[in-house]
Tab-separated table of C-alpha atoms and ligand atoms in Angstrom:
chain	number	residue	atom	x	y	z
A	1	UNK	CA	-1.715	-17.235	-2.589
A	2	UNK	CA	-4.534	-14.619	-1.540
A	3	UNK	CA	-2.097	-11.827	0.589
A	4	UNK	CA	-2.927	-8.762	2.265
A	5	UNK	CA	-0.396	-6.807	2.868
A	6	UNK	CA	-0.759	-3.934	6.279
A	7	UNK	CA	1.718	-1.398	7.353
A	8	UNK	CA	1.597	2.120	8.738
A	9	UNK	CA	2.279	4.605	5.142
A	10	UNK	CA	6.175	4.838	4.798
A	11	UNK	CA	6.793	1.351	5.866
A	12	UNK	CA	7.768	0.119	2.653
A	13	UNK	CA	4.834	-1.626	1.920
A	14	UNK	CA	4.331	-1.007	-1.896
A	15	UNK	CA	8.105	-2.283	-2.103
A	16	UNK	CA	7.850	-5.348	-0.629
A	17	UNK	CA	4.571	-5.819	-2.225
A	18	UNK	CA	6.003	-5.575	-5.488
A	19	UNK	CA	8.823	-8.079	-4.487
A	20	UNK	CA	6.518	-10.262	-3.584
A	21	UNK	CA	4.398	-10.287	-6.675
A	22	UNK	CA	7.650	-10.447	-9.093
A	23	UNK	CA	8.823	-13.617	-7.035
A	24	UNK	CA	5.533	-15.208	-6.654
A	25	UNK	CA	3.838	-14.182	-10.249
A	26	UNK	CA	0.756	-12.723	-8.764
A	27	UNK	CA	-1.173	-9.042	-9.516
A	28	UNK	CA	-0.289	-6.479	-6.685
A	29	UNK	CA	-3.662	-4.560	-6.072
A	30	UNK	CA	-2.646	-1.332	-5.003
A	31	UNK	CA	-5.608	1.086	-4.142
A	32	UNK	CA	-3.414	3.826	-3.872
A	33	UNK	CA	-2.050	3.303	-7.206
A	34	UNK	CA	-5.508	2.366	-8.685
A	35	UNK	CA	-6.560	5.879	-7.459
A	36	UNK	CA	-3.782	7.764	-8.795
A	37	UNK	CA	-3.791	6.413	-12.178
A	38	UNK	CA	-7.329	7.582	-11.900
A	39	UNK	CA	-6.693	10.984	-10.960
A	40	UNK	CA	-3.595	11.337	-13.610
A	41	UNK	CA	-5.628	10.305	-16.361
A	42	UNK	CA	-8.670	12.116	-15.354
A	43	UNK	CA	-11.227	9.544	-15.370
A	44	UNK	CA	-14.982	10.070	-13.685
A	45	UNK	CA	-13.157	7.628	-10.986
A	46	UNK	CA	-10.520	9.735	-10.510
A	47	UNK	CA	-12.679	12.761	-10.328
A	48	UNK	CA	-14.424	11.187	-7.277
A	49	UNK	CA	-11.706	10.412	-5.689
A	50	UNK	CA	-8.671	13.589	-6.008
A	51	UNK	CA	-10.239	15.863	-3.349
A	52	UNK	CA	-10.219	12.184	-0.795
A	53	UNK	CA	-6.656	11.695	-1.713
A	54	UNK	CA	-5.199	15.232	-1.936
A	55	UNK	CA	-6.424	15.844	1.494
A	56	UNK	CA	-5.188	12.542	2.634
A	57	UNK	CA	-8.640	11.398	3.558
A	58	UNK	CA	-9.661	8.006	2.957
A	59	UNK	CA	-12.101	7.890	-0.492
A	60	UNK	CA	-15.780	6.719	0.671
A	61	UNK	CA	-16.004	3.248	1.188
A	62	UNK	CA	-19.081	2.681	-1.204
A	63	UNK	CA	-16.888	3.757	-3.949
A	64	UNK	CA	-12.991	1.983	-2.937
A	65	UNK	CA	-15.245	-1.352	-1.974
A	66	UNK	CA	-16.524	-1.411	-5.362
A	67	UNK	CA	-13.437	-0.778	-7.285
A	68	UNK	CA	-11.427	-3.567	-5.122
A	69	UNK	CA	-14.311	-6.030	-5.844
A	70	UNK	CA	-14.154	-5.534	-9.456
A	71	UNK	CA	-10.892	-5.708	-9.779
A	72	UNK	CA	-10.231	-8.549	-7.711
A	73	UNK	CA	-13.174	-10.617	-10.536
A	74	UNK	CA	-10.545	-10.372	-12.885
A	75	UNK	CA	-8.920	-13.610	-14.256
A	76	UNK	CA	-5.569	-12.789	-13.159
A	77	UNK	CA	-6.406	-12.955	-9.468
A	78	UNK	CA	-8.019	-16.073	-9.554
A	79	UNK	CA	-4.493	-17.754	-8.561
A	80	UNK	CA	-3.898	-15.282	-6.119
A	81	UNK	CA	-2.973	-11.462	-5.488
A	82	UNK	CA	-1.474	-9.015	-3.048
A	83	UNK	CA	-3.777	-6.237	-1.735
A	84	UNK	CA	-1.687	-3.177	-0.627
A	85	UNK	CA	-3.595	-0.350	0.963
A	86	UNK	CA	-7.000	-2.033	1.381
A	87	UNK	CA	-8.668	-2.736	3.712
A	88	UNK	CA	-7.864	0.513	5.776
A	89	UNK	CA	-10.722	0.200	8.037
A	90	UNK	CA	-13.075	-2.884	9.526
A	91	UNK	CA	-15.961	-2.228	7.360
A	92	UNK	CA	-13.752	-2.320	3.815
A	93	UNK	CA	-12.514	-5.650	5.914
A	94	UNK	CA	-15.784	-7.021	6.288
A	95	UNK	CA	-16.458	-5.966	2.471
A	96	UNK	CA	-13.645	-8.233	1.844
A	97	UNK	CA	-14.322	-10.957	3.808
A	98	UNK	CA	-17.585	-11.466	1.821
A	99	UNK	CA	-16.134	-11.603	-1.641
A	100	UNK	CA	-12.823	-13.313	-0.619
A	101	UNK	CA	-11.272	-15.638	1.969
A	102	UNK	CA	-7.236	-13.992	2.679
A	103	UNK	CA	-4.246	-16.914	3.169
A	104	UNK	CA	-2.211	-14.639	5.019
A	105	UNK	CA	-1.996	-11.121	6.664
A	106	UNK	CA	1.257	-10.146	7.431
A	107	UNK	CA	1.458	-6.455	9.320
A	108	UNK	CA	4.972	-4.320	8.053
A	109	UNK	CA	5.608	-2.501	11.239
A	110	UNK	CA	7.437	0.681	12.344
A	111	UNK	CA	7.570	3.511	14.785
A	112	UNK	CA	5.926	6.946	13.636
A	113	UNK	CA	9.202	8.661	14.190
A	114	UNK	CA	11.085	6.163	11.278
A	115	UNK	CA	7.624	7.132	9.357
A	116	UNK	CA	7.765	10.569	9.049
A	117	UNK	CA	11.516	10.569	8.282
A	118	UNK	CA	11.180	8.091	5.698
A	119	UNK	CA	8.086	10.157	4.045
A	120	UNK	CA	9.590	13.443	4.308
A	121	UNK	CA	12.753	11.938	2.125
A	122	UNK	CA	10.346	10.327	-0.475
A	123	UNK	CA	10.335	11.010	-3.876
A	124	UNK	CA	8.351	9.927	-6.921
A	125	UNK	CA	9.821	9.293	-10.247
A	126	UNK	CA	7.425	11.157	-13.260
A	127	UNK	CA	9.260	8.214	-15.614
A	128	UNK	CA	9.714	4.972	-13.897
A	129	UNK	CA	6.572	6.058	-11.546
A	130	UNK	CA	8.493	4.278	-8.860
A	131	UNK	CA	9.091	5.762	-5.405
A	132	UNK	CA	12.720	6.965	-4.741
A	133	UNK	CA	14.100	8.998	-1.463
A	134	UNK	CA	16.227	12.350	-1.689
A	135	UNK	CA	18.998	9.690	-0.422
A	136	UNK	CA	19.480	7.651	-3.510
A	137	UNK	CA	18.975	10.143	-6.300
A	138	UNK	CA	21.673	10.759	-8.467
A	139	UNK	CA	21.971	14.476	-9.518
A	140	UNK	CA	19.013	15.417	-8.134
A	141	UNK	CA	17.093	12.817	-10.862
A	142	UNK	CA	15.945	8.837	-10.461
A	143	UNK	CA	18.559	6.221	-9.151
A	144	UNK	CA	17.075	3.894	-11.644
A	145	UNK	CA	16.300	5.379	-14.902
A	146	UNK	CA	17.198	9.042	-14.271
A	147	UNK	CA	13.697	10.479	-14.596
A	148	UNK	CA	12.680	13.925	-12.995
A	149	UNK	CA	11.351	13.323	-9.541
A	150	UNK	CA	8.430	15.360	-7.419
A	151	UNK	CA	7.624	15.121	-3.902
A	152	UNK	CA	3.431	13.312	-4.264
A	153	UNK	CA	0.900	15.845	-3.097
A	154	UNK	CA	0.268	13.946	-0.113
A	155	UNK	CA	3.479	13.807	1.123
A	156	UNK	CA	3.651	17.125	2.287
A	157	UNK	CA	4.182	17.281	5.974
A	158	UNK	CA	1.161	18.897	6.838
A	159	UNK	CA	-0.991	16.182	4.983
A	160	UNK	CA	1.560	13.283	6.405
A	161	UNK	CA	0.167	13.981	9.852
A	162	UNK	CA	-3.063	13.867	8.343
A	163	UNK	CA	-2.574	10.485	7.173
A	164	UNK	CA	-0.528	9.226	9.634
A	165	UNK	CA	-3.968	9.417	11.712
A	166	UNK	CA	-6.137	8.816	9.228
A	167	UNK	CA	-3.922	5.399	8.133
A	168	UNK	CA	-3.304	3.789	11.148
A	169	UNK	CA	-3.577	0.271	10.796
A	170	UNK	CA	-6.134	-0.528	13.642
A	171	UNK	CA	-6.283	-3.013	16.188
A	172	UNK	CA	-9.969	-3.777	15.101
A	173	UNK	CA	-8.271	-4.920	11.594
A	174	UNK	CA	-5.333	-6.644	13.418
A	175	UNK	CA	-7.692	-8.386	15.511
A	176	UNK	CA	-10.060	-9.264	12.671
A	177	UNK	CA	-7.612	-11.579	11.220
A	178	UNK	CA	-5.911	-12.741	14.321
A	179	UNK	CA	-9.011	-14.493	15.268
A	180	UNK	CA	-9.145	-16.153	11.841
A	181	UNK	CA	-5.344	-17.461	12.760
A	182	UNK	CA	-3.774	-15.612	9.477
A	183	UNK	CA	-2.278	-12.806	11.030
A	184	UNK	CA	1.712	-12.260	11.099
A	185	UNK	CA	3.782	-9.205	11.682
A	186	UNK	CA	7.286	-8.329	10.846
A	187	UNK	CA	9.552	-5.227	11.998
A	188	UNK	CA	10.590	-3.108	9.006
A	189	UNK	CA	13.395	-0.677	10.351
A	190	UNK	CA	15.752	-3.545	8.320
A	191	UNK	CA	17.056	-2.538	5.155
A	192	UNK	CA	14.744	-3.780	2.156
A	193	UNK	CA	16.593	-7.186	1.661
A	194	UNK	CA	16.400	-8.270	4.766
A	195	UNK	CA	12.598	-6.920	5.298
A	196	UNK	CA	11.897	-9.402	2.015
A	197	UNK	CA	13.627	-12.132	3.795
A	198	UNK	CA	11.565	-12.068	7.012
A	199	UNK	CA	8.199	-10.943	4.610
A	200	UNK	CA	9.231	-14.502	2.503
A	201	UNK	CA	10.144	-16.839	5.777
A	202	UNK	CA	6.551	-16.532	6.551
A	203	UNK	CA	5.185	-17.035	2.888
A	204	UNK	CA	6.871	-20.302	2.512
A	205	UNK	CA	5.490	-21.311	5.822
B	1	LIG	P1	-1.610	4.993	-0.404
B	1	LIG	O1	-0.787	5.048	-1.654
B	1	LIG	O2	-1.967	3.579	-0.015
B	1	LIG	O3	-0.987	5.772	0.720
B	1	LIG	O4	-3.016	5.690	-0.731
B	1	LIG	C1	-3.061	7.028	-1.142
B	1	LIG	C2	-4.456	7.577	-0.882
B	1	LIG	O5	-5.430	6.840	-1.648
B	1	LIG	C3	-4.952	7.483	0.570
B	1	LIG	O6	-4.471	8.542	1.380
B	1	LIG	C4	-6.470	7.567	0.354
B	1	LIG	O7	-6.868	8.877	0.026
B	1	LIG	C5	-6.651	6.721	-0.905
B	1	LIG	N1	-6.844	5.291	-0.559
B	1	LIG	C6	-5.984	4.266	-0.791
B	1	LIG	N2	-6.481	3.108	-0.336
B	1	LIG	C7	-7.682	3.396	0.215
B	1	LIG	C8	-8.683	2.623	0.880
B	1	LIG	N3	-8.551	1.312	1.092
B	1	LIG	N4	-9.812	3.264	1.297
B	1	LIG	C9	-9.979	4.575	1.097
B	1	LIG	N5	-9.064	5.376	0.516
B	1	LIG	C10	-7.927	4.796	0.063
């Protein structure tokens, strides 16, 4: 099962990604997540990429190409894998395409309104590393394991417009993969059940 996973940011993509890869055993390549790690820990990737990501600018594709490649020669995506987050434009696509032929591409949608509420309310946990949302927390701390939360650097509304441009998912990618007859889309203003339900509907297909 070789996914790719689209959605505007604050569509609940990384949750139903890693839904999908608990139920169906299979790696969820975030490159978001690949470049934080990266930045946290101060590596020479992460060094490359923090002023990209701070500023809510896509890292050079040279470099995030590379990184998905490698990572995607591992042995534990040779039964599959969910990409999250890449590709983000039709030349990381075409990247792809050469290294990799997808199953399915299924599109998370929802209206820029929905996204900037949900992304102002967001919340990262600094224990569980999971995201959270101002909602849920209880006392102020992590729903799940009670962790101190922060709001991620790029989720500051002047850098959410930012990336709400710089992230569209475009109808050059959309179109890319329509013509190959893999492309399905969902609406995600449902709760996160019922998002999984539709998102699995069209994986058992
Ligand atoms: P995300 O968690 O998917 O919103 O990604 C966070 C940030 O990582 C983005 O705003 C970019 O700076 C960087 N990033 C993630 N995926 C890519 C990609 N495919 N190409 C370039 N930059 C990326």
């Amino acid at each position: 099962m070789k996914l790719l996973l689209l959605g505007p940011i604050g569509s609940g993509k990384g949750t139903q990604a890693k839904l999908i890869c608990k139920k169906y055993n299979i790696p969820h390549i975030s490159t978001g997540e690949i470049f934080r790690w990266n930045i946290e820990n101060k590596t020479s990737l992460g060094k490359q990429a923090q002023k990209f990501v701070n500023a809510g600018k896509l890292v050079p594709d040279s470099l995030t190409n590379e990184i998905v490649a490698d990572r995607l020669k591992k042995e534990d995506c040779q039964k599959g894998f969910l990409l999250d987050g890449y590709p983000r434009n039709i030349e990381q696509a075409h990247a792809l395409d050469k290294i990799v032929s997808l199953d399915k591409v299924i599109l998370i949608d929802l209206s820029e309104d929905e996204i900037i509420k949900r992304l102002s309310n967001r919340r990262m946990c600094k224990i569980c590393r999971q995201p959270t949302n101002t909602e849920w927390l209880v006392d102020g701390k992590c729903e799940k394991c009670g962790g101190e939360v922060y709001v991620r650097d790029d989720d500051k509304p002047e850098i959410i417009k930012v990336r709400l441009e710089t992230n569209k998912v475009s109808n050059e990618i959309i179109n890319f993969y329509k013509d190959k007859g893999i492309f399905y889309k969902i609406n995600a203003t449902n709760e996160v059940e019922q998002t999984f339900e539709l998102l699995d509907a069209i994986l058992k297909q």
